[in-house]
């Protein structure tokens, strides 16, 4: 990919979405964050990031939304990609100038990790574009400074994450699980959902070991039965209608359903693609958008 002068002329990166098959809030931390035990699983719904070198010394960032998506694009300051560039510069990179275009297909602020994936994609893409010989641990540290889900997104696939999300263990899992995503274009801010969780009575939830076993055994029904998200209760308390949307997935014959991350996306598990499409057809009136996806082994992929 490198040109004769050793600088790539353009890098294109694809970043895939994630689901939380299991999420337990273990406790609160002195810094206000929460200790988690969560199992991420990558799915094939992706944004594309194009990185073009310029000589302006600055950052130009623009985005286009998939025509089916509504909502506001994150502003430059809120966009995690800008923070990736700042993180790389802090660790010694020199930005000769960069133009970034993001094509968004992953709904924004939906619990699908779209922004975190973009940040991880920018870290990987820019370190390649700028020929940085960056130590993986240092990259992981920069990722963590950007957001709790960004270290996972550097790898993707299926992984158990502990602490704030930075202690990652890859897990064996079926290569293909079919999911139906029920998207709602109603913002549910992550910090508000955690704050609602703080105000609720603690529950003594079981840990992630049974889900880890079910994933290793490839038992789709068992995986579906064990879907769990502690933040679901908090999300339902902020938006009670969401509980009915999850129920609609189950009423449509899904093997199991849950909220992903802090919501508001609800996802369900199907036996196979045909079953997923049948569920999607039945629940489409209950969501702003319904998408059928299957598992994907990586978050960040270089496409050219
Ligand atoms: O790390 P990130 O920027 O994604 O977190 C967004 C918000 O979610 C934080 O400001 C915090 O309120 C909450 N959060 C948390 N504990 C985590 C992850 C996120 O309290 N492990």
PDB file of C-alpha atoms and ligand atoms in Angstrom:
ATOM      1  CA  UNK A   1       0.000   0.000   0.000  1.00  0.00           C
ATOM      2  CA  UNK A   2       2.933   2.380   0.509  1.00  0.00           C
ATOM      3  CA  UNK A   3       4.091   4.662  -2.283  1.00  0.00           C
ATOM      4  CA  UNK A   4       7.771   5.092  -3.187  1.00  0.00           C
ATOM      5  CA  UNK A   5       8.215   7.845  -0.616  1.00  0.00           C
ATOM      6  CA  UNK A   6       6.765   5.552   2.022  1.00  0.00           C
ATOM      7  CA  UNK A   7       3.594   7.522   2.631  1.00  0.00           C
ATOM      8  CA  UNK A   8       0.231   6.064   1.749  1.00  0.00           C
ATOM      9  CA  UNK A   9      -1.839   8.348  -0.405  1.00  0.00           C
ATOM     10  CA  UNK A  10      -5.171   7.251   0.990  1.00  0.00           C
ATOM     11  CA  UNK A  11      -6.464   4.783   3.543  1.00  0.00           C
ATOM     12  CA  UNK A  12     -10.002   3.443   3.658  1.00  0.00           C
ATOM     13  CA  UNK A  13     -11.218   1.702   6.776  1.00  0.00           C
ATOM     14  CA  UNK A  14     -14.472  -0.077   7.546  1.00  0.00           C
ATOM     15  CA  UNK A  15     -15.656  -0.234  11.163  1.00  0.00           C
ATOM     16  CA  UNK A  16     -18.326  -2.703  12.239  1.00  0.00           C
ATOM     17  CA  UNK A  17     -20.938  -2.431  14.976  1.00  0.00           C
ATOM     18  CA  UNK A  18     -21.067  -4.399  18.244  1.00  0.00           C
ATOM     19  CA  UNK A  19     -23.754  -5.859  20.459  1.00  0.00           C
ATOM     20  CA  UNK A  20     -23.525  -6.616  24.182  1.00  0.00           C
ATOM     21  CA  UNK A  21     -24.706 -10.205  24.617  1.00  0.00           C
ATOM     22  CA  UNK A  22     -24.180  -9.837  28.352  1.00  0.00           C
ATOM     23  CA  UNK A  23     -23.651  -6.750  30.507  1.00  0.00           C
ATOM     24  CA  UNK A  24     -23.448  -6.637  34.272  1.00  0.00           C
ATOM     25  CA  UNK A  25     -22.666  -3.473  36.206  1.00  0.00           C
ATOM     26  CA  UNK A  26     -20.324  -4.720  38.910  1.00  0.00           C
ATOM     27  CA  UNK A  27     -20.092  -1.462  40.876  1.00  0.00           C
ATOM     28  CA  UNK A  28     -19.366   2.239  40.820  1.00  0.00           C
ATOM     29  CA  UNK A  29     -15.889   3.713  40.840  1.00  0.00           C
ATOM     30  CA  UNK A  30     -14.487   6.776  42.597  1.00  0.00           C
ATOM     31  CA  UNK A  31     -14.067   8.467  39.180  1.00  0.00           C
ATOM     32  CA  UNK A  32     -17.811   8.176  38.502  1.00  0.00           C
ATOM     33  CA  UNK A  33     -17.449   5.413  35.922  1.00  0.00           C
ATOM     34  CA  UNK A  34     -18.799   1.912  36.489  1.00  0.00           C
ATOM     35  CA  UNK A  35     -16.981  -1.404  36.639  1.00  0.00           C
ATOM     36  CA  UNK A  36     -18.459  -3.740  34.059  1.00  0.00           C
ATOM     37  CA  UNK A  37     -18.496  -7.377  33.084  1.00  0.00           C
ATOM     38  CA  UNK A  38     -19.660  -7.447  29.488  1.00  0.00           C
ATOM     39  CA  UNK A  39     -19.471  -9.715  26.443  1.00  0.00           C
ATOM     40  CA  UNK A  40     -19.169  -7.901  23.138  1.00  0.00           C
ATOM     41  CA  UNK A  41     -20.039  -9.546  19.834  1.00  0.00           C
ATOM     42  CA  UNK A  42     -19.264  -7.937  16.467  1.00  0.00           C
ATOM     43  CA  UNK A  43     -21.905  -7.721  13.725  1.00  0.00           C
ATOM     44  CA  UNK A  44     -21.718  -6.876  10.040  1.00  0.00           C
ATOM     45  CA  UNK A  45     -23.162  -3.375   9.980  1.00  0.00           C
ATOM     46  CA  UNK A  46     -20.445  -0.870   9.154  1.00  0.00           C
ATOM     47  CA  UNK A  47     -19.357   2.723   8.676  1.00  0.00           C
ATOM     48  CA  UNK A  48     -16.628   3.605   6.175  1.00  0.00           C
ATOM     49  CA  UNK A  49     -13.840   6.057   6.942  1.00  0.00           C
ATOM     50  CA  UNK A  50     -11.716   7.583   4.204  1.00  0.00           C
ATOM     51  CA  UNK A  51      -8.446   9.216   5.264  1.00  0.00           C
ATOM     52  CA  UNK A  52      -6.832  11.583   2.736  1.00  0.00           C
ATOM     53  CA  UNK A  53      -3.561  13.342   3.497  1.00  0.00           C
ATOM     54  CA  UNK A  54      -3.460  17.108   2.890  1.00  0.00           C
ATOM     55  CA  UNK A  55      -0.737  19.657   3.554  1.00  0.00           C
ATOM     56  CA  UNK A  56      -2.790  22.131   5.573  1.00  0.00           C
ATOM     57  CA  UNK A  57      -1.600  20.935   8.981  1.00  0.00           C
ATOM     58  CA  UNK A  58      -5.250  20.861  10.052  1.00  0.00           C
ATOM     59  CA  UNK A  59      -8.137  18.429  10.344  1.00  0.00           C
ATOM     60  CA  UNK A  60     -11.093  18.487   7.968  1.00  0.00           C
ATOM     61  CA  UNK A  61     -13.865  16.142   8.991  1.00  0.00           C
ATOM     62  CA  UNK A  62     -17.156  15.549   7.296  1.00  0.00           C
ATOM     63  CA  UNK A  63     -19.786  12.860   7.367  1.00  0.00           C
ATOM     64  CA  UNK A  64     -22.635  11.643   5.284  1.00  0.00           C
ATOM     65  CA  UNK A  65     -25.529   9.725   6.743  1.00  0.00           C
ATOM     66  CA  UNK A  66     -27.003   6.653   5.176  1.00  0.00           C
ATOM     67  CA  UNK A  67     -30.258   7.951   3.597  1.00  0.00           C
ATOM     68  CA  UNK A  68     -32.279   5.693   5.928  1.00  0.00           C
ATOM     69  CA  UNK A  69     -30.764   7.268   9.031  1.00  0.00           C
ATOM     70  CA  UNK A  70     -32.237  10.364  10.601  1.00  0.00           C
ATOM     71  CA  UNK A  71     -30.794  12.515  13.338  1.00  0.00           C
ATOM     72  CA  UNK A  72     -27.982  14.932  13.812  1.00  0.00           C
ATOM     73  CA  UNK A  73     -24.456  14.087  12.948  1.00  0.00           C
ATOM     74  CA  UNK A  74     -22.093  14.370  15.882  1.00  0.00           C
ATOM     75  CA  UNK A  75     -20.340  17.754  15.806  1.00  0.00           C
ATOM     76  CA  UNK A  76     -16.593  17.815  15.170  1.00  0.00           C
ATOM     77  CA  UNK A  77     -15.870  18.305  18.880  1.00  0.00           C
ATOM     78  CA  UNK A  78     -18.119  15.452  19.910  1.00  0.00           C
ATOM     79  CA  UNK A  79     -16.810  13.168  17.240  1.00  0.00           C
ATOM     80  CA  UNK A  80     -14.507  10.588  18.685  1.00  0.00           C
ATOM     81  CA  UNK A  81     -12.404  10.581  15.502  1.00  0.00           C
ATOM     82  CA  UNK A  82     -11.089  14.071  16.334  1.00  0.00           C
ATOM     83  CA  UNK A  83     -10.094  12.741  19.740  1.00  0.00           C
ATOM     84  CA  UNK A  84      -8.228   9.867  18.070  1.00  0.00           C
ATOM     85  CA  UNK A  85      -6.143  12.363  16.113  1.00  0.00           C
ATOM     86  CA  UNK A  86      -5.455  14.382  19.279  1.00  0.00           C
ATOM     87  CA  UNK A  87      -4.447  11.158  21.075  1.00  0.00           C
ATOM     88  CA  UNK A  88      -1.997  10.201  18.325  1.00  0.00           C
ATOM     89  CA  UNK A  89      -0.518  13.716  18.234  1.00  0.00           C
ATOM     90  CA  UNK A  90      -0.064  13.620  22.023  1.00  0.00           C
ATOM     91  CA  UNK A  91       1.870  10.395  21.592  1.00  0.00           C
ATOM     92  CA  UNK A  92       4.269  11.964  19.108  1.00  0.00           C
ATOM     93  CA  UNK A  93       2.534  11.911  15.717  1.00  0.00           C
ATOM     94  CA  UNK A  94       2.910  14.947  13.477  1.00  0.00           C
ATOM     95  CA  UNK A  95      -0.233  15.727  11.534  1.00  0.00           C
ATOM     96  CA  UNK A  96       0.807  17.172   8.166  1.00  0.00           C
ATOM     97  CA  UNK A  97      -2.893  17.689   7.433  1.00  0.00           C
ATOM     98  CA  UNK A  98      -5.742  15.250   7.111  1.00  0.00           C
ATOM     99  CA  UNK A  99      -9.132  15.112   5.472  1.00  0.00           C
ATOM    100  CA  UNK A 100     -11.549  12.529   6.825  1.00  0.00           C
ATOM    101  CA  UNK A 101     -14.835  11.489   5.361  1.00  0.00           C
ATOM    102  CA  UNK A 102     -17.126   9.125   7.262  1.00  0.00           C
ATOM    103  CA  UNK A 103     -20.091   7.358   5.711  1.00  0.00           C
ATOM    104  CA  UNK A 104     -22.396   6.522   8.620  1.00  0.00           C
ATOM    105  CA  UNK A 105     -24.598   3.459   8.395  1.00  0.00           C
ATOM    106  CA  UNK A 106     -24.505   2.519  12.075  1.00  0.00           C
ATOM    107  CA  UNK A 107     -27.208   4.498  13.885  1.00  0.00           C
ATOM    108  CA  UNK A 108     -25.696   7.153  16.156  1.00  0.00           C
ATOM    109  CA  UNK A 109     -25.935   6.945  19.982  1.00  0.00           C
ATOM    110  CA  UNK A 110     -27.770   3.643  19.640  1.00  0.00           C
ATOM    111  CA  UNK A 111     -25.709   1.271  21.820  1.00  0.00           C
ATOM    112  CA  UNK A 112     -24.103  -0.238  18.706  1.00  0.00           C
ATOM    113  CA  UNK A 113     -20.629   1.241  19.250  1.00  0.00           C
ATOM    114  CA  UNK A 114     -20.580   3.181  15.984  1.00  0.00           C
ATOM    115  CA  UNK A 115     -18.642   6.186  17.318  1.00  0.00           C
ATOM    116  CA  UNK A 116     -16.231   3.952  19.262  1.00  0.00           C
ATOM    117  CA  UNK A 117     -15.580   1.891  16.128  1.00  0.00           C
ATOM    118  CA  UNK A 118     -14.898   5.062  14.134  1.00  0.00           C
ATOM    119  CA  UNK A 119     -12.391   6.158  16.790  1.00  0.00           C
ATOM    120  CA  UNK A 120     -10.621   2.775  16.683  1.00  0.00           C
ATOM    121  CA  UNK A 121     -10.666   2.861  12.873  1.00  0.00           C
ATOM    122  CA  UNK A 122      -9.103   6.317  12.857  1.00  0.00           C
ATOM    123  CA  UNK A 123      -6.376   5.183  15.286  1.00  0.00           C
ATOM    124  CA  UNK A 124      -5.505   2.168  13.120  1.00  0.00           C
ATOM    125  CA  UNK A 125      -5.832   4.013   9.794  1.00  0.00           C
ATOM    126  CA  UNK A 126      -3.867   7.100  10.795  1.00  0.00           C
ATOM    127  CA  UNK A 127      -1.077   5.122  12.425  1.00  0.00           C
ATOM    128  CA  UNK A 128      -0.737   3.284   9.083  1.00  0.00           C
ATOM    129  CA  UNK A 129      -1.029   6.447   6.990  1.00  0.00           C
ATOM    130  CA  UNK A 130       1.576   8.231   9.112  1.00  0.00           C
ATOM    131  CA  UNK A 131       3.816   5.124   9.261  1.00  0.00           C
ATOM    132  CA  UNK A 132       3.823   5.215  13.059  1.00  0.00           C
ATOM    133  CA  UNK A 133       5.550   2.343  14.746  1.00  0.00           C
ATOM    134  CA  UNK A 134       3.165   2.484  17.659  1.00  0.00           C
ATOM    135  CA  UNK A 135       3.317  -0.056  20.452  1.00  0.00           C
ATOM    136  CA  UNK A 136      -0.017  -1.973  20.778  1.00  0.00           C
ATOM    137  CA  UNK A 137      -0.143  -1.188  24.517  1.00  0.00           C
ATOM    138  CA  UNK A 138       0.242   2.532  23.805  1.00  0.00           C
ATOM    139  CA  UNK A 139      -2.523   2.310  21.189  1.00  0.00           C
ATOM    140  CA  UNK A 140      -4.739   0.538  23.729  1.00  0.00           C
ATOM    141  CA  UNK A 141      -4.036   3.364  26.222  1.00  0.00           C
ATOM    142  CA  UNK A 142      -4.979   6.049  23.696  1.00  0.00           C
ATOM    143  CA  UNK A 143      -8.128   4.055  22.841  1.00  0.00           C
ATOM    144  CA  UNK A 144      -9.112   3.937  26.517  1.00  0.00           C
ATOM    145  CA  UNK A 145      -8.622   7.702  26.880  1.00  0.00           C
ATOM    146  CA  UNK A 146     -11.162   8.210  24.070  1.00  0.00           C
ATOM    147  CA  UNK A 147     -13.968   5.970  25.339  1.00  0.00           C
ATOM    148  CA  UNK A 148     -14.720   2.809  27.278  1.00  0.00           C
ATOM    149  CA  UNK A 149     -15.645   0.712  24.199  1.00  0.00           C
ATOM    150  CA  UNK A 150     -12.767   1.881  21.969  1.00  0.00           C
ATOM    151  CA  UNK A 151     -10.147  -0.699  23.169  1.00  0.00           C
ATOM    152  CA  UNK A 152     -12.554  -3.526  22.262  1.00  0.00           C
ATOM    153  CA  UNK A 153     -13.090  -1.968  18.839  1.00  0.00           C
ATOM    154  CA  UNK A 154      -9.345  -2.187  18.061  1.00  0.00           C
ATOM    155  CA  UNK A 155      -9.917  -5.957  17.913  1.00  0.00           C
ATOM    156  CA  UNK A 156     -13.618  -6.719  17.677  1.00  0.00           C
ATOM    157  CA  UNK A 157     -15.184 -10.169  17.397  1.00  0.00           C
ATOM    158  CA  UNK A 158     -16.394 -11.778  20.600  1.00  0.00           C
ATOM    159  CA  UNK A 159     -14.675 -10.681  23.813  1.00  0.00           C
ATOM    160  CA  UNK A 160     -15.251 -10.484  27.538  1.00  0.00           C
ATOM    161  CA  UNK A 161     -14.497  -6.990  28.849  1.00  0.00           C
ATOM    162  CA  UNK A 162     -13.922  -6.170  32.519  1.00  0.00           C
ATOM    163  CA  UNK A 163     -13.230  -2.973  34.520  1.00  0.00           C
ATOM    164  CA  UNK A 164     -14.288   0.027  32.379  1.00  0.00           C
ATOM    165  CA  UNK A 165     -13.991  -2.165  29.298  1.00  0.00           C
ATOM    166  CA  UNK A 166     -10.195  -2.212  28.953  1.00  0.00           C
ATOM    167  CA  UNK A 167      -9.448  -5.705  30.277  1.00  0.00           C
ATOM    168  CA  UNK A 168     -10.273  -7.809  27.260  1.00  0.00           C
ATOM    169  CA  UNK A 169     -10.328 -11.574  26.772  1.00  0.00           C
ATOM    170  CA  UNK A 170     -11.230 -12.935  23.311  1.00  0.00           C
ATOM    171  CA  UNK A 171     -13.871 -15.670  23.515  1.00  0.00           C
ATOM    172  CA  UNK A 172     -14.653 -18.572  21.188  1.00  0.00           C
ATOM    173  CA  UNK A 173     -18.110 -18.134  19.681  1.00  0.00           C
ATOM    174  CA  UNK A 174     -20.180 -19.354  16.726  1.00  0.00           C
ATOM    175  CA  UNK A 175     -18.985 -17.827  13.448  1.00  0.00           C
ATOM    176  CA  UNK A 176     -22.523 -16.878  12.475  1.00  0.00           C
ATOM    177  CA  UNK A 177     -25.421 -15.840  14.662  1.00  0.00           C
ATOM    178  CA  UNK A 178     -28.359 -14.085  13.010  1.00  0.00           C
ATOM    179  CA  UNK A 179     -29.757 -10.990  14.701  1.00  0.00           C
ATOM    180  CA  UNK A 180     -32.609  -8.557  14.192  1.00  0.00           C
ATOM    181  CA  UNK A 181     -31.802  -4.984  15.257  1.00  0.00           C
ATOM    182  CA  UNK A 182     -34.707  -2.765  16.277  1.00  0.00           C
ATOM    183  CA  UNK A 183     -33.524   0.832  15.967  1.00  0.00           C
ATOM    184  CA  UNK A 184     -35.272   3.785  17.627  1.00  0.00           C
ATOM    185  CA  UNK A 185     -34.381   7.342  16.651  1.00  0.00           C
ATOM    186  CA  UNK A 186     -34.876   8.556  20.201  1.00  0.00           C
ATOM    187  CA  UNK A 187     -31.727   9.660  21.970  1.00  0.00           C
ATOM    188  CA  UNK A 188     -30.881   7.850  25.176  1.00  0.00           C
ATOM    189  CA  UNK A 189     -27.670   9.309  26.583  1.00  0.00           C
ATOM    190  CA  UNK A 190     -25.249   6.768  28.031  1.00  0.00           C
ATOM    191  CA  UNK A 191     -24.497   8.933  31.064  1.00  0.00           C
ATOM    192  CA  UNK A 192     -28.248   9.336  31.797  1.00  0.00           C
ATOM    193  CA  UNK A 193     -28.773   5.569  31.637  1.00  0.00           C
ATOM    194  CA  UNK A 194     -25.886   4.948  34.052  1.00  0.00           C
ATOM    195  CA  UNK A 195     -27.248   7.703  36.346  1.00  0.00           C
ATOM    196  CA  UNK A 196     -30.673   5.991  36.310  1.00  0.00           C
ATOM    197  CA  UNK A 197     -28.978   2.672  37.151  1.00  0.00           C
ATOM    198  CA  UNK A 198     -27.274   4.408  40.132  1.00  0.00           C
ATOM    199  CA  UNK A 199     -30.693   5.303  41.521  1.00  0.00           C
ATOM    200  CA  UNK A 200     -32.025   1.746  41.348  1.00  0.00           C
ATOM    201  CA  UNK A 201     -31.869  -1.021  43.939  1.00  0.00           C
ATOM    202  CA  UNK A 202     -28.981  -3.400  43.290  1.00  0.00           C
ATOM    203  CA  UNK A 203     -29.816  -6.882  42.046  1.00  0.00           C
ATOM    204  CA  UNK A 204     -27.671  -9.913  42.638  1.00  0.00           C
ATOM    205  CA  UNK A 205     -27.105 -10.912  39.053  1.00  0.00           C
ATOM    206  CA  UNK A 206     -25.234 -13.993  37.935  1.00  0.00           C
ATOM    207  CA  UNK A 207     -21.910 -13.545  36.162  1.00  0.00           C
ATOM    208  CA  UNK A 208     -21.010 -14.087  32.521  1.00  0.00           C
ATOM    209  CA  UNK A 209     -19.643 -17.660  32.840  1.00  0.00           C
ATOM    210  CA  UNK A 210     -22.821 -19.431  31.592  1.00  0.00           C
ATOM    211  CA  UNK A 211     -22.890 -17.194  28.500  1.00  0.00           C
ATOM    212  CA  UNK A 212     -19.181 -17.872  27.894  1.00  0.00           C
ATOM    213  CA  UNK A 213     -19.890 -21.618  27.982  1.00  0.00           C
ATOM    214  CA  UNK A 214     -22.925 -21.305  25.691  1.00  0.00           C
ATOM    215  CA  UNK A 215     -20.855 -19.287  23.193  1.00  0.00           C
ATOM    216  CA  UNK A 216     -18.049 -21.860  23.295  1.00  0.00           C
ATOM    217  CA  UNK A 217     -20.540 -24.695  22.795  1.00  0.00           C
ATOM    218  CA  UNK A 218     -22.207 -22.830  19.921  1.00  0.00           C
ATOM    219  CA  UNK A 219     -25.639 -23.356  21.479  1.00  0.00           C
ATOM    220  CA  UNK A 220     -27.728 -20.581  19.885  1.00  0.00           C
ATOM    221  CA  UNK A 221     -30.862 -21.237  21.986  1.00  0.00           C
ATOM    222  CA  UNK A 222     -28.817 -21.167  25.185  1.00  0.00           C
ATOM    223  CA  UNK A 223     -27.065 -17.947  24.087  1.00  0.00           C
ATOM    224  CA  UNK A 224     -30.479 -16.423  23.409  1.00  0.00           C
ATOM    225  CA  UNK A 225     -31.800 -17.578  26.804  1.00  0.00           C
ATOM    226  CA  UNK A 226     -28.798 -16.045  28.583  1.00  0.00           C
ATOM    227  CA  UNK A 227     -28.929 -12.583  26.957  1.00  0.00           C
ATOM    228  CA  UNK A 228     -28.705 -10.129  29.813  1.00  0.00           C
ATOM    229  CA  UNK A 229     -28.126  -6.405  30.276  1.00  0.00           C
ATOM    230  CA  UNK A 230     -28.264  -4.694  33.690  1.00  0.00           C
ATOM    231  CA  UNK A 231     -28.668  -1.319  31.959  1.00  0.00           C
ATOM    232  CA  UNK A 232     -31.907  -2.497  30.358  1.00  0.00           C
ATOM    233  CA  UNK A 233     -33.898  -1.735  33.542  1.00  0.00           C
ATOM    234  CA  UNK A 234     -32.408   1.750  33.648  1.00  0.00           C
ATOM    235  CA  UNK A 235     -33.165   2.347  29.947  1.00  0.00           C
ATOM    236  CA  UNK A 236     -36.765   1.135  30.469  1.00  0.00           C
ATOM    237  CA  UNK A 237     -37.154   3.493  33.445  1.00  0.00           C
ATOM    238  CA  UNK A 238     -36.192   6.434  31.202  1.00  0.00           C
ATOM    239  CA  UNK A 239     -38.330   5.238  28.286  1.00  0.00           C
ATOM    240  CA  UNK A 240     -40.972   2.708  29.349  1.00  0.00           C
ATOM    241  CA  UNK A 241     -42.105   2.093  25.739  1.00  0.00           C
ATOM    242  CA  UNK A 242     -38.800   0.344  25.086  1.00  0.00           C
ATOM    243  CA  UNK A 243     -39.857  -2.655  27.213  1.00  0.00           C
ATOM    244  CA  UNK A 244     -42.811  -3.187  24.845  1.00  0.00           C
ATOM    245  CA  UNK A 245     -40.459  -3.063  21.860  1.00  0.00           C
ATOM    246  CA  UNK A 246     -38.329  -5.833  23.348  1.00  0.00           C
ATOM    247  CA  UNK A 247     -41.474  -7.852  24.029  1.00  0.00           C
ATOM    248  CA  UNK A 248     -42.523  -7.394  20.392  1.00  0.00           C
ATOM    249  CA  UNK A 249     -39.323  -9.189  19.301  1.00  0.00           C
ATOM    250  CA  UNK A 250     -40.164 -12.123  21.601  1.00  0.00           C
ATOM    251  CA  UNK A 251     -43.807 -12.161  20.462  1.00  0.00           C
ATOM    252  CA  UNK A 252     -42.545 -12.384  16.881  1.00  0.00           C
ATOM    253  CA  UNK A 253     -40.826 -15.672  17.760  1.00  0.00           C
ATOM    254  CA  UNK A 254     -37.256 -14.501  18.476  1.00  0.00           C
ATOM    255  CA  UNK A 255     -35.178 -16.976  20.513  1.00  0.00           C
ATOM    256  CA  UNK A 256     -34.244 -14.165  22.926  1.00  0.00           C
ATOM    257  CA  UNK A 257     -33.960 -10.368  22.995  1.00  0.00           C
ATOM    258  CA  UNK A 258     -32.138  -7.618  24.906  1.00  0.00           C
ATOM    259  CA  UNK A 259     -31.121  -3.967  24.810  1.00  0.00           C
ATOM    260  CA  UNK A 260     -27.532  -3.439  23.608  1.00  0.00           C
ATOM    261  CA  UNK A 261     -25.240  -1.183  25.668  1.00  0.00           C
ATOM    262  CA  UNK A 262     -27.186   1.737  27.083  1.00  0.00           C
ATOM    263  CA  UNK A 263     -29.764   1.438  24.307  1.00  0.00           C
ATOM    264  CA  UNK A 264     -32.065   2.340  22.763  1.00  0.00           C
ATOM    265  CA  UNK A 265     -31.393  -0.420  20.201  1.00  0.00           C
ATOM    266  CA  UNK A 266     -33.127  -3.705  20.981  1.00  0.00           C
ATOM    267  CA  UNK A 267     -31.723  -6.812  19.319  1.00  0.00           C
ATOM    268  CA  UNK A 268     -32.988 -10.346  19.075  1.00  0.00           C
ATOM    269  CA  UNK A 269     -31.510 -13.700  18.072  1.00  0.00           C
ATOM    270  CA  UNK A 270     -32.972 -15.845  15.308  1.00  0.00           C
ATOM    271  CA  UNK A 271     -32.377 -19.477  14.288  1.00  0.00           C
ATOM    272  CA  UNK A 272     -31.147 -18.532  10.799  1.00  0.00           C
ATOM    273  CA  UNK A 273     -31.403 -15.792   8.186  1.00  0.00           C
ATOM    274  CA  UNK A 274     -34.937 -16.733   7.050  1.00  0.00           C
ATOM    275  CA  UNK A 275     -36.135 -16.691  10.654  1.00  0.00           C
ATOM    276  CA  UNK A 276     -34.455 -13.307  11.217  1.00  0.00           C
ATOM    277  CA  UNK A 277     -36.188 -11.851   8.138  1.00  0.00           C
ATOM    278  CA  UNK A 278     -39.549 -13.230   9.312  1.00  0.00           C
ATOM    279  CA  UNK A 279     -39.099 -11.586  12.745  1.00  0.00           C
ATOM    280  CA  UNK A 280     -37.979  -8.339  11.085  1.00  0.00           C
ATOM    281  CA  UNK A 281     -41.153  -8.320   8.969  1.00  0.00           C
ATOM    282  CA  UNK A 282     -43.313  -8.732  12.052  1.00  0.00           C
ATOM    283  CA  UNK A 283     -41.689  -6.036  14.199  1.00  0.00           C
ATOM    284  CA  UNK A 284     -41.039  -3.372  11.564  1.00  0.00           C
ATOM    285  CA  UNK A 285     -43.950  -1.191  12.698  1.00  0.00           C
ATOM    286  CA  UNK A 286     -42.582  -1.092  16.253  1.00  0.00           C
ATOM    287  CA  UNK A 287     -39.223   0.504  15.368  1.00  0.00           C
ATOM    288  CA  UNK A 288     -37.954   3.400  13.285  1.00  0.00           C
ATOM    289  CA  UNK A 289     -35.740   0.982  11.447  1.00  0.00           C
ATOM    290  CA  UNK A 290     -35.203  -2.786  11.504  1.00  0.00           C
ATOM    291  CA  UNK A 291     -31.977  -4.361  10.223  1.00  0.00           C
ATOM    292  CA  UNK A 292     -31.025  -8.041   9.849  1.00  0.00           C
ATOM    293  CA  UNK A 293     -27.325  -8.681  10.510  1.00  0.00           C
ATOM    294  CA  UNK A 294     -25.038 -11.601  11.316  1.00  0.00           C
ATOM    295  CA  UNK A 295     -21.844 -11.980  13.316  1.00  0.00           C
ATOM    296  CA  UNK A 296     -18.638 -10.346  12.108  1.00  0.00           C
ATOM    297  CA  UNK A 297     -15.162 -11.303  13.335  1.00  0.00           C
ATOM    298  CA  UNK A 298     -13.525  -7.858  13.323  1.00  0.00           C
ATOM    299  CA  UNK A 299     -14.461  -4.268  14.091  1.00  0.00           C
ATOM    300  CA  UNK A 300     -11.755  -2.452  12.079  1.00  0.00           C
ATOM    301  CA  UNK A 301     -10.924  -3.589   8.540  1.00  0.00           C
ATOM    302  CA  UNK A 302      -8.800  -1.885   5.926  1.00  0.00           C
ATOM    303  CA  UNK A 303     -10.712  -1.901   2.642  1.00  0.00           C
ATOM    304  CA  UNK A 304      -8.040  -0.352   0.412  1.00  0.00           C
TER     305      UNK A 304
HETATM  306  O1  LIG B   1     -16.438   6.064  28.156  1.00  0.00           O
HETATM  307  P1  LIG B   1     -17.599   6.677  27.459  1.00  0.00           P
HETATM  308  O2  LIG B   1     -17.291   8.070  26.971  1.00  0.00           O
HETATM  309  O3  LIG B   1     -18.196   5.815  26.400  1.00  0.00           O
HETATM  310  O4  LIG B   1     -18.746   6.842  28.545  1.00  0.00           O
HETATM  311  C1  LIG B   1     -19.860   7.684  28.404  1.00  0.00           C
HETATM  312  C2  LIG B   1     -20.525   7.861  29.765  1.00  0.00           C
HETATM  313  O5  LIG B   1     -21.070   6.586  30.187  1.00  0.00           O
HETATM  314  C3  LIG B   1     -19.563   8.253  30.869  1.00  0.00           C
HETATM  315  O6  LIG B   1     -19.500   9.647  30.980  1.00  0.00           O
HETATM  316  C4  LIG B   1     -20.184   7.625  32.089  1.00  0.00           C
HETATM  317  O7  LIG B   1     -21.240   8.437  32.579  1.00  0.00           O
HETATM  318  C5  LIG B   1     -20.834   6.364  31.555  1.00  0.00           C
HETATM  319  N1  LIG B   1     -20.009   5.155  31.721  1.00  0.00           N
HETATM  320  C6  LIG B   1     -19.818   4.616  32.984  1.00  0.00           C
HETATM  321  N2  LIG B   1     -19.070   3.472  33.140  1.00  0.00           N
HETATM  322  C7  LIG B   1     -18.545   2.836  32.077  1.00  0.00           C
HETATM  323  C8  LIG B   1     -18.746   3.354  30.774  1.00  0.00           C
HETATM  324  C9  LIG B   1     -19.471   4.518  30.632  1.00  0.00           C
HETATM  325  O8  LIG B   1     -20.303   5.172  33.978  1.00  0.00           O
HETATM  326  N3  LIG B   1     -17.848   1.717  32.251  1.00  0.00           N
END
